[in-house]
Amino acid sequence: MVAEESYAAGETRTALLTDTIGENLAATVRRFPDRDALVDRTAGRHWTYRELAADVDALALGLLELGIGKGDRVGVWSPNRSEWVLTQYATARIGAILVTVNPAYRTHELEYVLNQAGVRMLVAAPTHKTSDYARMIAETRPRCPGLEHVALFGSPDWEALLRSGRDADPAPLERVARTLRADEPVNIQYTSGTTGSPKGATLSHRNILNNGYFVGELCGYTEADRICIPVPFYHCFGMVMGNLAATSHGACMVIPAPSFEPKATLEAVEAERCTSLYGVPTMFIAELADEDLDSYDLSTLRTGILAGSSCPIEVMKQVIDRMGMGEVTICYGMTETSPVSAQTRADDPLELRVATVGRVHPHLELKVVDPDGGRTVPRGTPGELCTRGYSVMLGYWEQPEKTAEAIDSDGWMHTGDLAVMDDNGYVGITGRIKDLVIRGGENISPREIEEFLYTHPDILDVQVIGVPDERMGEEVMAWIRLREGAAPLTADSLREFCTGRLAHYKIPRYVHLTDEFPMTVTGKVRKVEMRTAAIGLLGLREGDAE
């Protein structure tokens, strides 16, 4: 009997949304005008849906008064704040394209994004922690000839923008809204690639509104839900899986702090009676490690999302047992697919919620292909994961060649992730094609070693990389964060722990103890940076592997 191919199509019982983001928000406002829509804990403010719509429209009209219109690019450079949310929906209302700028960027990266996207207006926080956005904008602006307007949140320019909108005739806004289509671009997100300059994934209303909606559907959201969103808005996790999942269901968005802080997040869940909590595994690890965790009332938590990287089973168990998130789900995706392509379901057993990223999302297709030949492989056979459907981006902004490299002629987005699909359609991500450690001809999955090392009682968090080796091509290195109070760990003591329990070629040759890993702002570990740093730490050369 011929083995079934690694292909799955999502269910289509619930129809795709056909409205724009502005139309969808307006429908929610009509249904739930007096329910909480947004809470900004730092600002100490709450908005009902009626109040949110009024402020969104004021900002949208202010932008129109300034001459910003359909198709214009508006950049937003800021950590999580209520003004970010207003900007997201106001730009969608007028058909402007929101360019989300990574809050961790510095002047060189800012200049690249502003010029590559042709940003006409930039709104930004004045400062955050060590980032002086106002100074960096002033330094960069002379080199960005297309940048006509800048408004810093809370500044006279920002207040004037809102005031002009509140005083304006609303008729132009409604006229513009009637010209918008759901398949038009509404967002450009720059992907943090490991090589070369970032690429601007261009996403439509249809892309991100539907993705947020179906993420919310699989989380079981209703207007009674309150979603704590400590993940960054600049990325799809925050603005799509968070904000659009909320507003498409009438749920409430809760901003616990401008950037992730474990205590602020736990306090927000308790104070705002949140039913859902988002995070990457490192965020949940930090919350679980909080010495006061058990003193917080987290009894309202029901669900949430873990995404961004693989979740160790021990972390998932504690999220369920100690935080009460019995219906927590795992999501898998990438910016170029709006982002989610697969998700576990609330009733999936625990082992499937850690060993896999779930099943294909509604209205999408997944397949696993041979990375070399491109043919679909049998179930249970590893290969590259590809996805197709409404969620696939319009393309990389003004980079048709890069777009063609990522999306094939049949519309399949090639993710670059190694995956296995089982007989029931559950997908396991085994690593990135470029993250494989190849030692002496053996293909080694860092994920497999990481999962094993999490069983060590002194290890809080771990990341495994390959480093160059003249004889073996590559050797395995573990970067380790120890639990508080743990004794120092050496390569020899770790080798002793692994011997007899892990194949010899998978045992890390090198161990580096660290307090933190190099991260993107979305919580993904930057293994390329780790490899570069490791070469310096160990006195190796990149050419040693050749």
XYZ file of C-alpha atoms in Angstrom:
546
model
C 0.000 0.000 0.000
C 1.288 3.467 -0.930
C 1.902 5.699 2.092
C -0.286 8.773 2.408
C 1.410 12.004 1.398
C 2.339 14.695 3.931
C -0.456 17.047 2.854
C -3.379 18.499 4.812
C -6.107 21.042 4.074
C -7.906 23.028 6.759
C -11.630 22.899 7.375
C -13.807 25.509 5.665
C -17.052 25.357 7.680
C -16.562 28.916 8.950
C -16.348 31.336 6.033
C -13.427 33.690 5.477
C -14.057 37.297 6.431
C -14.435 39.591 3.425
C -14.438 43.004 5.137
C -11.589 45.414 5.719
C -10.104 45.905 9.179
C -11.997 49.198 9.540
C -15.305 47.611 8.581
C -14.697 44.716 10.952
C -13.934 47.058 13.862
C -17.058 49.095 13.110
C -19.196 45.935 13.210
C -17.718 45.015 16.609
C -18.385 48.535 17.920
C -22.046 48.249 16.873
C -22.353 44.915 18.706
C -20.447 45.762 21.884
C -20.192 49.569 22.230
C -19.889 49.589 26.023
C -17.627 46.581 26.564
C -13.965 47.127 27.397
C -11.834 47.207 24.253
C -8.390 48.331 25.431
C -6.522 48.691 28.714
C -3.128 50.410 28.922
C -1.865 49.612 32.423
C 1.113 51.998 32.266
C -1.044 54.924 31.152
C -3.791 53.962 33.606
C -6.472 54.160 30.916
C -9.398 52.033 29.753
C -11.324 52.370 26.500
C -14.724 50.919 25.657
C -15.295 49.959 22.032
C -17.249 53.195 21.499
C -14.373 55.237 22.965
C -11.754 53.298 20.992
C -13.631 53.910 17.733
C -13.870 57.648 18.483
C -10.119 57.959 19.078
C -9.264 55.799 16.055
C -11.455 57.964 13.832
C -9.959 61.161 15.253
C -6.460 59.955 14.420
C -7.571 58.726 10.981
C -9.109 62.134 10.187
C -6.006 63.886 11.531
C -3.876 61.871 9.127
C -6.186 62.755 6.229
C -5.994 66.446 7.206
C -2.193 66.127 7.054
C -2.398 64.720 3.529
C -1.742 61.074 4.397
C -4.018 58.816 2.381
C -4.588 55.477 0.759
C -1.371 53.636 -0.099
C 0.900 56.006 1.836
C 3.319 54.333 4.221
C 3.124 55.327 7.878
C 5.848 54.008 10.169
C 5.330 53.248 13.856
C 8.405 52.908 16.085
C 7.548 52.218 19.661
C 7.165 49.600 22.369
C 3.624 48.551 23.323
C 1.407 51.549 24.116
C -2.195 52.505 23.492
C -1.089 54.980 20.794
C 0.345 52.024 18.860
C -3.094 50.394 18.793
C -4.796 53.623 17.715
C -2.261 53.972 14.887
C -2.825 50.386 13.751
C -6.555 50.852 13.300
C -6.451 54.488 12.125
C -4.086 53.711 9.249
C -6.283 50.748 8.276
C -9.341 53.041 8.270
C -7.816 55.291 5.578
C -6.020 52.584 3.575
C -2.541 53.749 4.572
C 0.072 51.004 4.921
C 1.432 50.634 8.439
C 5.170 49.966 8.500
C 6.019 48.356 11.828
C 9.548 49.238 12.918
C 11.365 46.958 15.347
C 11.751 48.841 18.672
C 15.272 47.435 19.000
C 16.457 49.044 15.755
C 19.117 51.720 15.741
C 19.815 54.478 13.224
C 21.283 52.352 10.432
C 18.335 49.952 10.484
C 15.787 52.751 10.851
C 17.220 54.570 7.857
C 17.059 51.410 5.760
C 13.399 50.713 6.593
C 12.219 54.307 6.143
C 13.844 54.545 2.726
C 13.102 51.029 1.493
C 9.390 51.338 2.335
C 9.155 54.988 1.282
C 7.692 56.060 4.627
C 6.012 59.497 4.425
C 5.145 59.785 8.096
C 6.650 58.300 11.256
C 4.955 58.163 14.645
C 7.077 57.073 17.589
C 7.576 56.936 21.318
C 10.011 59.659 22.450
C 12.110 57.218 24.485
C 12.010 53.767 26.055
C 14.645 52.447 28.463
C 17.985 53.020 26.690
C 16.381 53.871 23.330
C 16.233 57.605 22.617
C 13.919 57.420 19.618
C 13.610 61.200 19.291
C 17.392 61.631 19.047
C 17.791 58.766 16.573
C 14.990 60.110 14.367
C 16.577 63.566 14.344
C 19.907 62.017 13.377
C 18.403 59.857 10.648
C 15.856 62.236 9.145
C 18.252 64.181 6.876
C 19.113 60.915 5.122
C 15.442 60.020 4.515
C 14.198 62.450 1.856
C 10.770 60.842 1.608
C 9.987 61.305 5.321
C 7.737 64.381 5.477
C 6.150 64.184 8.929
C 7.170 62.989 12.399
C 4.935 62.925 15.484
C 6.181 61.693 18.851
C 3.559 60.226 21.165
C 2.488 62.767 23.777
C 4.170 65.681 21.971
C 2.372 68.853 20.788
C 2.525 67.466 17.232
C 0.721 64.274 18.302
C -1.900 66.182 20.291
C -2.443 68.550 17.346
C -2.934 65.566 15.052
C -5.705 64.185 17.290
C -7.250 67.605 17.847
C -7.445 68.356 14.134
C -9.167 65.024 13.602
C -11.722 65.628 16.336
C -12.569 68.996 14.785
C -12.709 67.729 11.193
C -15.717 66.866 9.040
C -16.040 63.036 9.175
C -17.353 62.797 5.594
C -13.888 62.391 3.943
C -13.137 59.422 6.177
C -16.295 57.626 5.085
C -15.586 58.453 1.434
C -12.095 56.927 1.685
C -13.394 53.876 3.561
C -15.788 53.083 0.699
C -12.859 52.867 -1.741
C -10.924 50.242 0.230
C -10.763 46.541 -0.619
C -9.827 43.662 1.659
C -7.119 42.387 -0.704
C -5.169 45.674 -0.625
C -1.957 46.055 1.420
C -2.337 47.380 4.959
C 0.909 46.407 6.686
C 4.625 45.956 5.960
C 6.633 43.974 8.504
C 10.376 43.640 8.170
C 11.534 40.105 8.781
C 14.653 39.641 10.880
C 16.505 37.449 8.436
C 19.821 35.917 9.448
C 21.631 37.230 6.389
C 21.340 40.365 4.286
C 19.037 43.336 4.797
C 15.543 42.803 6.242
C 12.754 42.176 3.747
C 9.367 43.870 4.025
C 6.621 41.255 4.100
C 3.567 43.030 2.679
C 0.256 41.932 4.181
C -3.341 42.753 3.247
C -6.498 43.307 5.313
C -7.594 39.852 4.166
C -4.296 38.296 5.254
C -4.091 39.538 8.810
C -7.749 40.076 9.703
C -8.630 36.491 8.842
C -5.569 35.118 10.575
C -6.357 36.991 13.773
C -9.973 35.892 13.551
C -9.210 32.189 13.149
C -6.556 32.255 15.900
C -9.297 33.659 18.127
C -11.783 31.055 16.959
C -9.427 28.221 17.905
C -8.865 29.876 21.296
C -12.651 29.999 21.759
C -12.765 33.786 22.125
C -15.970 35.716 22.773
C -16.709 39.243 23.947
C -16.147 37.981 27.517
C -12.433 37.358 26.971
C -9.650 39.645 28.161
C -6.285 39.014 26.484
C -3.040 39.958 28.219
C -0.569 40.876 25.459
C 3.046 41.221 26.665
C 4.398 40.253 23.229
C 5.411 43.147 20.932
C 2.848 44.844 18.708
C 5.470 45.462 16.040
C 5.274 41.742 15.213
C 2.308 39.632 14.089
C 2.144 37.942 17.499
C 1.028 41.205 19.095
C -0.874 43.062 16.398
C -2.547 40.099 14.654
C -2.833 37.207 17.114
C -3.391 39.734 19.894
C -5.159 42.848 18.671
C -7.040 41.534 15.629
C -8.046 38.321 17.402
C -9.514 40.532 20.130
C -11.333 43.130 18.049
C -12.784 40.563 15.638
C -14.485 38.884 18.645
C -15.273 41.882 20.834
C -12.668 40.827 23.406
C -10.468 43.219 25.393
C -6.778 43.958 24.696
C -4.706 44.392 27.866
C -1.243 46.001 27.621
C 0.607 45.037 30.813
C 3.716 47.177 30.136
C 5.569 48.765 27.205
C 7.925 45.780 27.064
C 7.926 42.412 28.763
C 8.243 42.391 32.539
C 7.242 39.199 34.378
C 5.794 40.961 37.422
C 3.889 43.546 35.375
C 2.404 40.728 33.303
C 1.274 38.736 36.343
C -0.102 41.876 37.981
C -2.076 42.696 34.836
C -3.603 39.217 34.663
C -4.740 39.531 38.274
C -5.961 43.139 38.175
C -7.723 42.933 34.815
C -9.108 39.419 35.314
C -7.507 38.220 32.090
C -8.729 34.970 30.556
C -5.872 34.579 28.077
C -2.116 35.181 28.213
C 0.389 35.243 25.371
C 4.118 34.688 25.317
C 7.133 32.938 23.913
C 8.537 30.132 26.082
C 11.223 32.381 27.589
C 8.493 34.726 28.860
C 6.581 31.917 30.542
C 9.842 30.576 31.999
C 10.456 34.010 33.551
C 6.909 34.200 34.941
C 7.145 30.703 36.399
C 10.460 31.620 38.013
C 8.946 34.660 39.777
C 9.278 34.083 43.501
C 5.800 35.553 44.077
C 4.030 33.559 41.363
C 1.810 31.620 43.747
C 0.629 34.810 45.460
C -1.060 36.140 42.301
C -4.711 35.344 41.628
C -4.550 33.826 38.152
C -7.820 31.943 38.506
C -9.462 33.727 35.567
C -6.895 32.375 33.084
C -8.362 29.816 30.722
C -6.294 29.850 27.573
C -3.409 31.581 25.864
C -0.794 31.101 23.189
C 2.766 29.870 23.293
C 4.612 30.595 20.070
C 7.872 31.881 18.650
C 9.922 28.785 19.451
C 9.461 25.249 20.711
C 8.059 24.787 24.208
C 9.706 22.337 26.614
C 7.202 19.878 28.061
C 8.070 20.820 31.660
C 7.268 24.450 30.933
C 3.939 23.509 29.353
C 3.034 21.345 32.342
C 3.690 24.222 34.740
C 1.772 26.710 32.587
C -1.233 24.415 32.871
C -0.800 23.335 36.505
C 0.513 26.492 38.197
C -1.058 29.172 35.988
C -4.346 27.414 35.265
C -4.128 27.701 31.488
C -5.732 24.353 30.730
C -6.695 25.348 27.173
C -3.354 26.931 26.221
C -2.467 26.409 22.568
C 0.701 26.323 20.495
C 0.805 28.354 17.290
C 3.237 28.000 14.420
C 3.840 30.432 11.620
C 5.997 33.159 10.127
C 5.567 36.832 9.290
C 5.157 36.006 5.606
C 2.036 33.935 6.391
C 0.254 36.512 8.554
C 1.553 34.574 10.688
C -0.216 31.364 11.814
C -0.405 28.245 9.621
C -0.910 25.566 12.289
C -2.292 25.521 15.816
C -3.012 22.962 18.493
C -6.582 22.726 19.712
C -7.770 23.180 23.293
C -8.728 19.518 23.599
C -5.450 18.154 22.223
C -3.617 15.988 24.771
C -0.559 17.509 26.437
C 1.951 15.433 24.486
C 0.616 16.783 21.181
C 0.779 20.355 22.508
C 4.537 20.053 23.050
C 5.648 17.475 20.498
C 3.804 19.201 17.619
C 2.526 22.609 16.537
C -0.913 21.161 15.882
C -2.848 20.833 12.675
C -3.397 23.027 9.661
C -5.423 26.222 10.191
C -8.850 26.706 8.566
C -8.801 27.602 4.864
C -5.074 26.814 4.534
C -2.996 23.965 3.111
C 0.204 22.428 4.437
C 2.604 19.989 2.861
C 6.055 18.599 3.646
C 8.419 18.324 0.694
C 11.864 16.987 -0.085
C 14.054 20.130 0.203
C 16.107 19.046 -2.796
C 13.565 17.669 -5.245
C 10.416 19.456 -4.083
C 8.178 16.363 -4.145
C 5.701 15.807 -1.308
C 7.105 13.184 1.046
C 5.141 10.368 2.748
C 3.678 10.918 6.209
C 6.300 10.463 8.900
C 9.144 11.534 6.602
C 10.990 14.771 7.394
C 11.202 17.572 4.877
C 10.572 21.281 4.358
C 7.186 22.636 5.447
C 5.254 24.664 2.865
C 1.964 26.519 3.265
C -0.596 27.956 0.850
C -3.821 29.921 1.129
C -5.293 33.299 2.077
C -2.539 33.953 4.648
C 0.416 34.035 2.239
C 1.771 37.584 1.921
C 1.334 39.726 -1.163
C 5.121 39.688 -1.476
C 8.246 41.436 -0.211
C 7.884 45.199 -0.683
C 9.492 46.152 -4.007
C 11.593 42.971 -4.059
C 10.005 40.688 -6.689
C 13.102 38.512 -6.968
C 13.120 37.776 -3.223
C 9.378 37.108 -3.386
C 9.863 34.562 -6.162
C 12.516 32.792 -4.076
C 10.043 32.350 -1.201
C 6.729 31.709 -2.994
C 6.737 29.218 -5.854
C 4.683 29.406 -9.036
C 1.873 27.373 -7.456
C 1.512 29.800 -4.538
C 3.299 27.706 -1.913
C 5.308 29.616 0.699
C 8.506 27.719 1.473
C 9.122 28.200 5.188
C 12.685 26.919 5.511
C 11.548 24.860 8.507
C 12.129 21.126 8.798
C 8.952 19.285 9.740
C 7.276 15.897 9.999
C 3.525 15.334 9.506
C 2.023 12.320 11.273
C -0.857 10.115 10.177
C -3.391 12.407 11.885
C -2.063 15.574 10.287
C -0.174 16.876 13.318
C 3.027 18.687 12.380
C 6.248 18.528 14.355
C 8.891 21.178 13.705
C 12.336 19.619 14.013
C 14.403 22.716 13.268
C 15.461 25.171 10.615
C 17.171 23.754 7.556
C 20.057 26.142 8.201
C 20.118 25.379 11.970
C 20.969 21.704 11.573
C 24.252 20.762 13.186
C 26.181 18.472 10.864
C 28.862 16.661 12.827
C 30.954 14.086 11.036
C 28.174 13.531 8.526
C 25.506 13.111 11.220
C 22.545 15.507 10.965
C 21.786 16.650 14.514
C 18.627 18.517 15.513
C 19.370 21.153 18.175
C 15.751 20.869 19.325
C 16.214 17.222 20.286
C 19.246 17.976 22.469
C 17.537 21.004 24.026
C 14.520 18.913 25.029
C 16.798 16.397 26.724
C 18.866 19.027 28.558
C 15.686 20.582 29.989
C 15.432 17.434 32.142
C 18.585 18.473 34.024
C 17.456 19.779 37.435
C 19.790 22.811 37.376
C 19.029 24.017 33.832
C 16.457 26.797 33.509
C 16.818 27.401 29.783
C 19.107 26.114 27.039
C 19.934 26.719 23.394
C 22.064 24.409 21.270
C 24.118 25.503 18.274
C 26.797 24.106 16.006
C 30.278 25.632 16.019
C 33.060 25.046 13.466
C 35.440 22.133 13.967
C 38.364 21.272 11.701
C 38.012 17.502 12.095
C 34.232 16.966 12.468
C 32.968 19.888 10.438
C 30.878 21.059 13.393
C 30.692 20.353 17.091
C 27.731 20.768 19.451
C 27.691 23.671 21.899
C 25.110 24.352 24.611
C 24.374 27.849 25.920
C 22.800 27.389 29.342
C 20.926 29.540 31.842
C 21.083 27.959 35.292
C 18.397 28.048 37.952
C 19.031 30.452 40.820
C 21.304 28.890 43.407
C 22.486 26.072 41.131
C 26.127 25.013 41.230
C 28.229 25.918 38.176
C 27.958 23.428 35.327
C 30.977 22.332 33.300
C 31.271 20.518 30.004
C 32.543 17.469 31.908
C 29.645 17.389 34.380
C 27.149 17.874 31.579
C 28.807 15.093 29.584
C 28.452 12.810 32.592
C 24.737 13.676 32.807
C 24.251 12.896 29.104
C 26.376 9.725 28.852
C 24.243 6.677 28.379
C 21.155 8.796 27.807
C 22.096 10.620 24.633
C 23.981 9.401 21.573
C 27.649 10.292 21.905
C 27.703 12.551 18.871
C 24.822 14.621 20.308
C 26.537 15.326 23.627
C 27.681 18.980 23.737
C 31.439 19.341 23.513
C 31.255 22.955 24.668
C 29.185 24.595 27.431
C 28.706 28.326 27.889
C 26.885 29.643 30.968
C 24.988 32.855 30.340
C 22.346 35.089 31.921
C 20.548 35.677 28.646
C 20.480 34.700 24.989
C 20.692 37.147 22.073
C 17.065 37.667 21.082
C 14.961 39.365 18.477
C 12.338 41.681 19.984
C 9.733 38.985 19.309
C 11.496 36.555 21.626
C 13.184 34.373 19.043
C 16.716 33.332 19.875
C 19.229 34.570 17.309
C 21.388 31.505 16.859
C 23.458 33.161 14.156
C 24.618 35.731 16.726
C 25.300 32.957 19.221
C 27.459 31.120 16.707
C 29.456 34.277 15.942
C 29.969 34.977 19.646
C 30.907 31.347 20.305
C 33.628 31.405 17.658
C 35.190 34.314 19.526
C 34.718 32.755 22.969
C 36.305 29.489 21.922
C 39.039 30.972 19.742
C 37.754 29.156 16.667
C 37.609 30.263 13.063
C 34.616 30.015 10.736
C 36.937 28.344 8.223
C 37.673 25.524 10.654
C 34.608 23.767 9.337
C 35.933 23.680 5.778
